[in-house]
Amino acid sequence: MFNKKKKEEEPIVENNQVEQEIADVQTEAIEENSTETVEEPIIELSLEEKLQQENSNLNDKYLRLFAEFDNYKRRTQKERVELLQTAGKDVVISLLPVLDDFERALKATENATEVNAIREGVMLVQTKLKSILGQKGLKEMESLNTVFDTDIHEAITKIPAPNDDLKGKVVDELEKGYTLNDKVIRFAKVVVGA
């Protein structure tokens, strides 16, 4: 009998342990469910915060890039204005000796009695000026006895051609035309034979 009671009590203890384990598992499941529902909004908040932080970082980068580009535009515009203001500086510097030659020629004309010497001096100054401008890319257009071309000539008037060979050609040149680096900067003013 004593053994029977012991055997009967043992299953009760085992049942209590099983019930306790079931209760523990249920409690853990409830705790997991309750922590999952509590953690989801926290995860969403942290995700939302991350997105807001990323958005603010991107906005900051955008504003910095925009400001940098704006500064670049201002700097290049300022450099362009400075370049335009000093673009002819090297040409002007190279023409200063010609200006000095003209001043010497004017002083020489005050006491000069011989015209040929003055004429030769002025021709030397003109040659020097043409040479300097030629080095910078300036070229004279040859227009006389060439076919009239509206791309390089400007017709002032038409006159009857003295012979048939000059019809449609330049008979006289009133003002020379010039090109700078093969681009027309001044059209030649010409008289065309009709």
One Martini backbone bead per residue (centre of mass of N, CA, C, O) as a GRO file, in nm:
protein
  194
    1MET     BB    1   0.058   0.065  -0.020
    2PHE     BB    2   0.282   0.241  -0.006
    3ASN     BB    3   0.355   0.207  -0.307
    4LYS     BB    4   0.097   0.323  -0.426
    5LYS     BB    5   0.120   0.604  -0.320
    6LYS     BB    6   0.385   0.670  -0.454
    7LYS     BB    7   0.286   0.622  -0.742
    8GLU     BB    8   0.056   0.829  -0.733
    9GLU     BB    9   0.235   1.082  -0.667
   10GLU     BB   10   0.422   1.095  -0.903
   11PRO     BB   11   0.221   1.179  -1.123
   12ILE     BB   12   0.151   1.446  -0.990
   13VAL     BB   13   0.425   1.571  -1.013
   14GLU     BB   14   0.444   1.544  -1.314
   15ASN     BB   15   0.195   1.716  -1.375
   16ASN     BB   16   0.302   1.973  -1.245
   17GLN     BB   17   0.542   2.005  -1.434
   18VAL     BB   18   0.387   2.018  -1.697
   19GLU     BB   19   0.210   2.256  -1.617
   20GLN     BB   20   0.448   2.448  -1.571
   21GLU     BB   21   0.566   2.430  -1.856
   22ILE     BB   22   0.316   2.530  -2.000
   23ALA     BB   23   0.304   2.799  -1.854
   24ASP     BB   24   0.581   2.898  -1.947
   25VAL     BB   25   0.525   2.887  -2.248
   26GLN     BB   26   0.283   3.078  -2.242
   27THR     BB   27   0.432   3.316  -2.121
   28GLU     BB   28   0.641   3.342  -2.343
   29ALA     BB   29   0.438   3.387  -2.571
   30ILE     BB   30   0.313   3.638  -2.453
   31GLU     BB   31   0.574   3.799  -2.433
   32GLU     BB   32   0.645   3.786  -2.729
   33ASN     BB   33   0.387   3.921  -2.831
   34SER     BB   34   0.413   4.178  -2.662
   35THR     BB   35   0.698   4.258  -2.770
   36GLU     BB   36   0.629   4.266  -3.067
   37THR     BB   37   0.413   4.491  -3.051
   38VAL     BB   38   0.606   4.694  -2.918
   39GLU     BB   39   0.846   4.682  -3.131
   40GLU     BB   40   0.716   4.774  -3.396
   41PRO     BB   41   0.692   5.079  -3.341
   42ILE     BB   42   0.991   5.111  -3.285
   43ILE     BB   43   1.084   5.026  -3.564
   44GLU     BB   44   0.923   5.238  -3.716
   45LEU     BB   45   1.050   5.479  -3.581
   46SER     BB   46   1.340   5.415  -3.661
   47LEU     BB   47   1.282   5.416  -3.963
   48GLU     BB   48   1.171   5.701  -3.973
   49GLU     BB   49   1.425   5.833  -3.858
   50LYS     BB   50   1.615   5.737  -4.078
   51LEU     BB   51   1.467   5.874  -4.311
   52GLN     BB   52   1.488   6.161  -4.199
   53GLN     BB   53   1.794   6.167  -4.183
   54GLU     BB   54   1.845   6.107  -4.481
   55ASN     BB   55   1.687   6.347  -4.585
   56SER     BB   56   1.859   6.566  -4.445
   57ASN     BB   57   2.125   6.484  -4.578
   58LEU     BB   58   2.033   6.530  -4.871
   59ASN     BB   59   1.957   6.825  -4.835
   60ASP     BB   60   2.237   6.917  -4.749
   61LYS     BB   61   2.383   6.829  -5.005
   62TYR     BB   62   2.213   6.996  -5.198
   63LEU     BB   63   2.276   7.275  -5.077
   64ARG     BB   64   2.581   7.259  -5.112
   65LEU     BB   65   2.580   7.212  -5.418
   66PHE     BB   66   2.426   7.466  -5.491
   67ALA     BB   67   2.627   7.666  -5.363
   68GLU     BB   68   2.872   7.573  -5.527
   69PHE     BB   69   2.750   7.635  -5.806
   70ASP     BB   70   2.696   7.933  -5.756
   71ASN     BB   71   2.992   8.007  -5.706
   72TYR     BB   72   3.091   7.912  -5.980
   73LYS     BB   73   2.925   8.107  -6.151
   74ARG     BB   74   3.039   8.367  -6.032
   75ARG     BB   75   3.337   8.314  -6.091
   76THR     BB   76   3.311   8.280  -6.403
   77GLN     BB   77   3.183   8.555  -6.454
   78LYS     BB   78   3.416   8.722  -6.342
   79GLU     BB   79   3.633   8.605  -6.532
   80ARG     BB   80   3.494   8.695  -6.793
   81VAL     BB   81   3.500   8.996  -6.740
   82GLU     BB   82   3.807   9.016  -6.707
   83LEU     BB   83   3.874   8.906  -6.988
   84LEU     BB   84   3.727   9.126  -7.150
   85GLN     BB   85   3.893   9.366  -7.028
   86THR     BB   86   4.188   9.201  -7.105
   87ALA     BB   87   4.198   9.085  -7.403
   88GLY     BB   88   4.371   9.340  -7.540
   89LYS     BB   89   4.641   9.370  -7.387
   90ASP     BB   90   4.858   9.247  -7.580
   91VAL     BB   91   4.796   9.435  -7.816
   92VAL     BB   92   4.847   9.703  -7.674
   93ILE     BB   93   5.138   9.646  -7.590
   94SER     BB   94   5.239   9.601  -7.890
   95LEU     BB   95   5.144   9.911  -7.976
   96LEU     BB   96   5.324  10.112  -7.815
   97PRO     BB   97   5.567  10.151  -8.012
   98VAL     BB   98   5.394  10.286  -8.232
   99LEU     BB   99   5.311  10.527  -8.066
  100ASP     BB  100   5.597  10.628  -8.024
  101ASP     BB  101   5.658  10.670  -8.327
  102PHE     BB  102   5.440  10.885  -8.375
  103GLU     BB  103   5.554  11.092  -8.176
  104ARG     BB  104   5.829  11.124  -8.321
  105ALA     BB  105   5.706  11.214  -8.591
  106LEU     BB  106   5.572  11.472  -8.487
  107LYS     BB  107   5.838  11.606  -8.390
  108ALA     BB  108   5.975  11.598  -8.671
  109THR     BB  109   5.763  11.791  -8.820
  110GLU     BB  110   5.832  12.066  -8.684
  111ASN     BB  111   6.150  12.078  -8.822
  112ALA     BB  112   6.083  11.989  -9.101
  113THR     BB  113   6.164  12.011  -9.467
  114GLU     BB  114   6.146  11.712  -9.551
  115VAL     BB  115   5.909  11.494  -9.684
  116ASN     BB  116   6.046  11.218  -9.744
  117ALA     BB  117   6.135  11.150  -9.454
  118ILE     BB  118   5.852  11.144  -9.333
  119ARG     BB  119   5.734  10.933  -9.519
  120GLU     BB  120   5.926  10.705  -9.440
  121GLY     BB  121   5.855  10.703  -9.137
  122VAL     BB  122   5.552  10.637  -9.175
  123MET     BB  123   5.600  10.370  -9.328
  124LEU     BB  124   5.746  10.228  -9.097
  125VAL     BB  125   5.510  10.241  -8.899
  126GLN     BB  126   5.309  10.088  -9.075
  127THR     BB  127   5.473   9.826  -9.097
  128LYS     BB  128   5.485   9.770  -8.797
  129LEU     BB  129   5.180   9.753  -8.750
  130LYS     BB  130   5.120   9.523  -8.952
  131SER     BB  131   5.306   9.317  -8.819
  132ILE     BB  132   5.170   9.301  -8.544
  133LEU     BB  133   4.882   9.230  -8.649
  134GLY     BB  134   4.974   8.974  -8.803
  135GLN     BB  135   5.062   8.818  -8.545
  136LYS     BB  136   4.745   8.832  -8.438
  137GLY     BB  137   4.575   8.757  -8.732
  138LEU     BB  138   4.582   8.988  -8.934
  139LYS     BB  139   4.413   9.043  -9.255
  140GLU     BB  140   4.409   9.135  -9.574
  141MET     BB  141   4.198   9.201  -9.834
  142GLU     BB  142   4.164   9.102 -10.167
  143SER     BB  143   3.950   9.278 -10.412
  144LEU     BB  144   4.066   9.349 -10.666
  145ASN     BB  145   3.944   9.181 -10.941
  146THR     BB  146   3.715   9.033 -10.797
  147VAL     BB  147   3.462   8.857 -10.711
  148PHE     BB  148   3.167   8.922 -10.589
  149ASP     BB  149   3.124   8.884 -10.221
  150THR     BB  150   2.897   8.887  -9.956
  151ASP     BB  151   3.095   8.761  -9.731
  152ILE     BB  152   3.333   9.013  -9.787
  153HIS     BB  153   3.140   9.224  -9.920
  154GLU     BB  154   3.047   9.579  -9.973
  155ALA     BB  155   2.823   9.744 -10.158
  156ILE     BB  156   2.798  10.077 -10.261
  157THR     BB  157   2.825  10.048 -10.581
  158LYS     BB  158   2.741  10.080 -10.931
  159ILE     BB  159   2.918  10.043 -11.239
  160PRO     BB  160   3.017  10.064 -11.541
  161ALA     BB  161   3.195   9.859 -11.721
  162PRO     BB  162   3.466   9.894 -11.926
  163ASN     BB  163   3.448   9.575 -11.939
  164ASP     BB  164   3.352   9.242 -11.946
  165ASP     BB  165   3.558   9.137 -11.724
  166LEU     BB  166   3.420   9.338 -11.479
  167LYS     BB  167   3.168   9.188 -11.448
  168GLY     BB  168   3.100   9.126 -11.111
  169LYS     BB  169   3.337   9.301 -11.018
  170VAL     BB  170   3.590   9.462 -10.860
  171VAL     BB  171   3.690   9.797 -10.922
  172ASP     BB  172   3.676   9.927 -10.623
  173GLU     BB  173   3.837  10.041 -10.310
  174LEU     BB  174   3.743  10.220 -10.023
  175GLU     BB  175   3.766   9.976  -9.804
  176LYS     BB  176   3.923   9.766  -9.624
  177GLY     BB  177   3.944   9.432  -9.547
  178TYR     BB  178   3.920   9.201  -9.257
  179THR     BB  179   4.092   8.936  -9.090
  180LEU     BB  180   4.055   8.713  -8.800
  181ASN     BB  181   4.136   8.412  -8.812
  182ASP     BB  182   3.943   8.374  -9.077
  183LYS     BB  183   3.756   8.618  -8.978
  184VAL     BB  184   3.534   8.852  -9.037
  185ILE     BB  185   3.558   9.205  -8.922
  186ARG     BB  186   3.570   9.353  -9.216
  187PHE     BB  187   3.425   9.477  -9.475
  188ALA     BB  188   3.455   9.547  -9.800
  189LYS     BB  189   3.440   9.851  -9.966
  190VAL     BB  190   3.275   9.849 -10.286
  191VAL     BB  191   3.297   9.854 -10.641
  192VAL     BB  192   3.076   9.747 -10.894
  193GLY     BB  193   3.046   9.591 -11.191
  194ALA     BB  194   2.776   9.608 -11.459
   0.00000   0.00000   0.00000
